[in-house]
Coordinates of C-alpha atoms and ligand atoms in Angstrom, one line a residue:
A1 CA -81.6 -6.5 -51.0
V2 CA -82.9 -3.5 -53.0
S3 CA -86.1 -4.2 -55.9
E4 CA -85.2 -3.0 -59.1
E5 CA -87.7 -1.3 -60.9
Q6 CA -88.4 -2.6 -64.5
D7 CA -88.4 0.4 -66.9
D8 CA -91.2 0.7 -69.4
E9 CA -90.1 0.8 -73.0
N10 CA -92.0 4.2 -73.5
D11 CA -89.7 5.9 -70.6
L12 CA -86.6 4.8 -72.1
V13 CA -84.7 7.9 -73.9
P14 CA -81.1 7.5 -75.5
R15 CA -78.0 8.4 -73.4
A16 CA -74.4 9.1 -73.4
P17 CA -72.3 6.1 -73.7
I18 CA -69.6 5.7 -71.0
V19 CA -66.2 5.4 -72.4
T20 CA -63.0 4.1 -70.6
V21 CA -59.2 4.5 -72.0
M22 CA -57.0 1.5 -71.2
G23 CA -53.6 0.8 -71.9
H24 CA -49.9 0.0 -70.9
V25 CA -47.9 3.0 -69.1
D26 CA -46.8 5.8 -71.2
H27 CA -49.0 4.7 -74.5
G28 CA -50.6 8.1 -74.1
K29 CA -54.1 7.4 -72.1
T30 CA -53.3 10.7 -70.2
S31 CA -52.5 12.8 -73.0
L32 CA -55.2 11.8 -75.3
L33 CA -57.9 12.4 -72.5
D34 CA -56.3 15.8 -71.6
H35 CA -57.0 16.4 -75.6
I36 CA -60.2 15.6 -75.2
R37 CA -61.4 17.7 -72.3
N38 CA -59.3 20.5 -73.7
T39 CA -60.9 20.4 -77.1
N40 CA -64.3 19.8 -75.9
V41 CA -65.8 22.2 -73.8
I42 CA -69.6 22.3 -72.9
A43 CA -71.2 24.7 -75.0
G44 CA -72.3 27.6 -73.3
E45 CA -70.5 26.3 -70.0
A46 CA -67.9 29.1 -69.3
G47 CA -64.2 27.4 -68.0
G48 CA -63.4 23.7 -68.7
I49 CA -62.7 20.7 -66.4
T50 CA -60.7 21.4 -63.6
Q51 CA -61.9 19.5 -60.8
H52 CA -60.5 15.9 -61.2
I53 CA -63.8 13.6 -60.0
G54 CA -62.9 10.4 -61.6
A55 CA -65.2 10.8 -64.7
Y56 CA -66.8 13.6 -66.8
S57 CA -68.9 14.3 -69.9
V58 CA -67.8 16.2 -72.8
K59 CA -69.8 17.8 -75.6
L60 CA -68.7 16.9 -79.1
K61 CA -69.0 19.6 -81.7
N62 CA -71.6 17.4 -83.5
G63 CA -73.8 17.9 -80.2
R64 CA -73.1 14.0 -78.9
E65 CA -71.9 13.7 -75.8
I66 CA -69.7 11.0 -74.2
T67 CA -69.0 10.2 -70.7
F68 CA -65.4 9.4 -69.4
L69 CA -64.2 7.4 -66.5
D70 CA -60.7 8.1 -65.7
T71 CA -59.7 6.6 -62.7
P72 CA -55.9 5.6 -62.3
G73 CA -55.0 2.4 -64.4
H74 CA -57.5 -0.5 -65.2
E75 CA -57.4 -1.2 -61.4
A76 CA -60.5 0.5 -60.9
F77 CA -62.2 -1.0 -63.2
T78 CA -61.5 -4.5 -62.3
A79 CA -62.1 -3.5 -58.7
M80 CA -65.9 -2.0 -60.3
R81 CA -66.2 -5.3 -62.0
A82 CA -65.4 -7.7 -59.1
R83 CA -68.3 -5.9 -57.4
G84 CA -70.7 -6.8 -60.3
A85 CA -70.4 -3.2 -61.4
Q86 CA -70.5 -2.7 -65.0
V87 CA -70.1 0.8 -65.5
T88 CA -68.2 0.7 -69.0
D89 CA -70.0 0.6 -72.2
I90 CA -67.3 0.8 -74.7
A91 CA -63.5 0.8 -73.8
I92 CA -60.8 2.4 -76.1
I93 CA -57.5 0.4 -75.9
I94 CA -54.5 2.6 -76.8
I95 CA -51.3 1.3 -77.6
A96 CA -48.2 3.1 -78.8
A97 CA -47.0 2.9 -82.2
D98 CA -43.5 2.8 -81.3
D99 CA -44.1 0.2 -79.2
S100 CA -45.9 -3.0 -79.3
V101 CA -49.0 -4.5 -77.0
M102 CA -47.5 -4.9 -73.6
P103 CA -48.6 -6.9 -70.7
T104 CA -51.0 -4.4 -69.4
T105 CA -52.5 -4.0 -72.9
K106 CA -53.0 -7.8 -73.0
E107 CA -54.5 -7.7 -69.2
A108 CA -56.8 -5.2 -70.2
I109 CA -58.2 -7.1 -73.2
A110 CA -58.4 -9.6 -71.3
H111 CA -60.6 -7.7 -68.5
C112 CA -63.2 -6.4 -71.6
Q113 CA -63.2 -9.4 -73.4
A114 CA -64.3 -11.3 -70.0
A115 CA -67.0 -8.5 -69.4
G116 CA -68.4 -8.8 -73.0
V117 CA -67.6 -4.6 -73.4
P118 CA -66.8 -3.7 -77.0
M119 CA -63.3 -2.6 -77.4
I120 CA -61.8 0.3 -80.1
F121 CA -58.4 0.2 -80.9
A122 CA -56.1 3.8 -81.1
I123 CA -52.8 3.2 -82.4
N124 CA -51.0 6.3 -80.9
K125 CA -47.8 8.3 -81.4
I126 CA -48.1 8.0 -85.2
D127 CA -46.6 11.3 -85.3
K128 CA -43.2 9.7 -84.4
P129 CA -40.6 8.6 -86.9
G130 CA -40.2 5.3 -85.4
A131 CA -44.1 4.6 -85.7
N132 CA -45.1 1.4 -87.0
P133 CA -49.0 1.1 -86.9
D134 CA -48.8 -2.2 -88.6
R135 CA -47.3 -4.0 -86.5
I136 CA -49.6 -3.1 -83.9
R137 CA -52.2 -4.4 -85.9
E138 CA -50.0 -7.7 -86.5
D139 CA -49.8 -7.9 -83.1
L140 CA -53.6 -7.6 -82.3
A141 CA -54.2 -10.2 -85.0
N142 CA -51.8 -12.6 -83.2
M143 CA -54.2 -12.6 -80.5
N144 CA -57.3 -13.1 -82.7
L145 CA -58.2 -9.5 -83.1
L146 CA -58.4 -8.3 -86.7
V147 CA -59.3 -4.5 -87.3
E148 CA -61.5 -3.7 -89.4
E149 CA -58.9 -2.0 -92.1
W150 CA -57.7 -6.1 -92.4
G151 CA -61.2 -7.6 -92.4
G152 CA -61.9 -7.8 -88.8
K153 CA -64.5 -6.6 -86.9
Y154 CA -62.5 -4.2 -84.3
Q155 CA -62.6 -0.5 -85.2
C156 CA -59.1 0.9 -84.9
Q157 CA -57.6 4.4 -85.6
E158 CA -54.4 6.0 -85.7
I159 CA -54.0 9.0 -83.6
S160 CA -51.3 11.3 -82.4
A161 CA -53.0 12.6 -78.7
K162 CA -49.9 15.0 -78.7
K163 CA -51.0 16.5 -81.8
G164 CA -54.3 15.9 -82.0
L165 CA -54.4 14.2 -85.2
G166 CA -57.1 11.4 -85.6
V167 CA -58.7 12.2 -82.3
D168 CA -62.0 13.3 -83.8
E169 CA -61.9 10.3 -85.6
L170 CA -61.3 8.0 -82.7
L171 CA -64.4 9.9 -81.1
D172 CA -66.7 9.3 -84.0
K173 CA -65.7 5.5 -84.1
V174 CA -66.7 5.6 -80.4
L175 CA -70.2 6.9 -81.2
L176 CA -70.8 4.6 -84.1
E177 CA -70.4 1.8 -81.6
A178 CA -72.4 3.5 -79.0
D179 CA -75.3 3.6 -81.5
M180 CA -75.0 -0.1 -82.4
M181 CA -75.7 -0.6 -78.7
D182 CA -78.6 1.9 -78.9
L183 CA -77.9 2.7 -75.4
K184 CA -80.9 4.0 -73.2
A185 CA -82.1 4.8 -69.8
N186 CA -85.1 6.2 -68.2
P187 CA -85.0 9.7 -66.4
N188 CA -88.2 9.5 -64.9
R189 CA -87.3 7.0 -62.0
K190 CA -85.3 6.9 -58.7
A191 CA -81.7 7.0 -59.6
T192 CA -79.5 4.2 -59.5
G193 CA -76.1 3.7 -60.3
T194 CA -72.4 3.2 -59.6
V195 CA -69.7 4.8 -57.0
I196 CA -66.6 6.1 -58.6
E197 CA -64.4 6.9 -55.7
S198 CA -65.0 8.2 -52.3
S199 CA -63.4 10.4 -49.8
L200 CA -63.1 12.6 -46.6
D201 CA -62.7 16.1 -47.3
K202 CA -61.5 18.6 -44.2
G203 CA -64.4 20.8 -45.2
R204 CA -67.0 19.3 -46.9
G205 CA -67.1 15.9 -45.3
Y206 CA -67.6 12.8 -47.3
V207 CA -67.4 13.3 -50.8
S208 CA -68.0 10.9 -53.6
T209 CA -68.4 10.6 -57.2
V210 CA -71.1 8.6 -58.6
L211 CA -72.2 7.7 -62.2
V212 CA -75.9 7.9 -62.7
S213 CA -76.9 4.9 -64.7
N214 CA -80.6 4.8 -64.7
G215 CA -83.1 7.6 -63.8
T216 CA -83.0 11.0 -62.1
L217 CA -80.8 12.0 -59.0
H218 CA -81.3 15.0 -57.2
V219 CA -80.8 17.3 -54.1
G220 CA -82.4 16.0 -51.1
D221 CA -82.9 12.1 -52.5
I222 CA -82.1 9.5 -49.7
V223 CA -78.9 7.5 -51.3
L224 CA -77.8 4.1 -50.1
A225 CA -74.4 3.1 -51.3
G226 CA -73.0 -0.4 -50.3
T227 CA -73.1 0.3 -45.7
C228 CA -73.3 4.3 -46.3
F229 CA -76.6 6.1 -46.6
G230 CA -77.5 9.8 -46.2
R231 CA -79.9 12.3 -47.9
V232 CA -77.8 14.5 -50.7
K233 CA -77.2 17.7 -49.5
A234 CA -75.5 19.3 -52.7
L235 CA -74.3 17.9 -56.0
F236 CA -71.4 19.2 -58.2
N237 CA -70.2 18.7 -61.7
E238 CA -66.8 18.3 -63.5
R239 CA -66.7 22.1 -63.2
N240 CA -67.4 22.2 -59.6
Q241 CA -70.6 23.8 -60.2
N242 CA -73.7 23.4 -58.0
I243 CA -76.2 21.6 -59.9
D244 CA -79.6 20.3 -58.7
N245 CA -80.0 17.2 -60.6
V246 CA -78.1 14.5 -62.1
Q247 CA -79.2 12.6 -65.9
P248 CA -78.4 9.1 -66.8
A249 CA -74.7 8.5 -67.9
E250 CA -73.8 12.1 -66.2
P251 CA -71.5 11.5 -63.5
A252 CA -71.5 14.0 -60.1
V253 CA -70.3 14.5 -57.3
I254 CA -72.7 14.5 -53.8
L255 CA -72.2 15.7 -50.6
G256 CA -74.2 14.2 -47.4
L257 CA -73.3 10.4 -46.9
N258 CA -72.7 9.6 -43.8
G259 CA -69.2 7.1 -45.1
A260 CA -67.4 6.9 -47.9
P261 CA -68.7 4.2 -50.0
T262 CA -66.5 1.7 -51.8
A263 CA -65.6 2.5 -55.6
G264 CA -67.8 0.1 -57.8
D265 CA -70.8 0.0 -54.6
Q266 CA -74.1 0.3 -56.2
F267 CA -75.9 3.2 -55.0
H268 CA -80.1 3.5 -55.2
V269 CA -82.6 6.0 -53.8
M270 CA -84.7 4.9 -51.0
D271 CA -87.9 6.3 -50.2
T272 CA -87.2 6.8 -46.5
E273 CA -83.7 7.3 -44.3
Q274 CA -85.0 5.1 -42.0
E275 CA -85.3 2.3 -45.1
A276 CA -81.8 2.9 -46.1
R277 CA -80.3 3.1 -42.4
D278 CA -81.8 -0.6 -42.2
I279 CA -80.2 -2.2 -45.2
A280 CA -76.9 -0.1 -44.6
N281 CA -77.0 -1.6 -41.0
K282 CA -78.1 -4.8 -42.3
R283 CA -74.9 -5.1 -44.6
E284 CA -72.6 -3.5 -41.9
Q285 CA -73.3 -6.2 -39.9
L286 CA -73.0 -8.8 -42.7
Q287 CA -69.6 -7.6 -43.7
R288 CA -68.7 -7.6 -39.7
E289 CA -69.6 -11.5 -39.5
Q290 CA -68.1 -12.4 -43.0
G291 CA -64.8 -10.2 -41.6
L292 CA -64.9 -12.7 -38.4
R293 CA -65.5 -15.6 -40.1
T294 CA -62.0 -15.3 -42.2
Q295 CA -60.3 -14.0 -39.0
T296 CA -61.1 -17.4 -37.8
R297 CA -60.7 -19.5 -40.7
Ligands
GDP301 P1 -50.1 7.6 -70.6 O1 -48.9 7.0 -68.9 O2 -50.8 6.4 -70.9 O3 -50.9 7.9 -69.3 O4 -49.2 8.6 -71.0 P2 -48.9 9.9 -71.4 O5 -50.1 10.6 -72.2 O6 -48.6 10.3 -69.9 O7 -47.5 9.9 -72.4 C1 -46.7 9.7 -72.4 C2 -45.3 10.1 -72.9 O8 -45.9 10.2 -74.2 C3 -45.5 11.7 -72.8 O9 -44.5 11.9 -72.5 C4 -46.4 12.1 -73.7 O10 -46.1 13.5 -74.2 C5 -45.6 11.5 -74.7 N1 -47.2 11.3 -75.9 C6 -48.6 10.7 -75.7 N2 -49.2 10.4 -76.9 C7 -48.1 11.5 -77.9 C8 -48.1 11.0 -79.2 O11 -49.2 11.3 -79.8 N3 -47.1 11.7 -79.9 C9 -45.9 11.8 -79.3 N4 -44.7 12.6 -79.7 N5 -45.7 11.7 -77.9 C10 -46.4 11.4 -77.1

């Protein structure tokens, strides 16, 4: 196994919260994320986010940053959690005000509760004539989830993702929640983090999106991720710009691994390529043995 070094309290600095939006299909997840992406362009950076890389950071007008995980459905969240990866700090549960709390929504809520991930409720589509946000609050109350305006502990915001109403207020609530969590990381150590997605690109070879949870990832680092490893040849941000390092809570696309690690795999920066190769090989052998065992069962 790869040992984890302890961080000295003095090395810790605040980091951005990592947020996932979850909800029933058509309740407005895509519209909300699009609105946030299009209205919050990192200051001084030309061009918006064009790449889909499964995660991106936005810089708000108040200068603060939020990292959004944007993987289809909440399958990735579940898959990652099954692999022991807890990447999400805060979940936004989006519910359409002209509908009700649907089974998928309940599932997402259950996942968050099991993982101890704080939830903020976004009641969407309040611009619609049929919108009835109180019915949503009531649905939630029936699930023992009392929102703040009804005397409970859950932050809740009425929004229209389509018109952009209430979205700034929603993001303020995310930051408030984040402040209470006192999220910190140590940029002065070798990077660790989670693989968000991987693929094989015809021109570039294996391409993985990772989210750095601690430390700083640099070009030239030797990365071990699941059963894959390699020296980082290049790093790109969500704007497809070449970068030379990635800070805690920031996502990046990395080039240079010898394979495509699975979503949810943890990655570590190793001292030598030999060490990375040895551990990767051992893991692969273990996986093969486990595969054989399940086959003969
Ligand atoms: P997703 O499946 O959760 O990603 O939902 P989408 O963002 O694709 O939205 C589903 C549909 O609802 C689309 O037709 C959107 O235009 C519409 N929609 C999303 N948000 C709002 C909103 O705030 N108001 C209204 N009127 N329609 C919305």
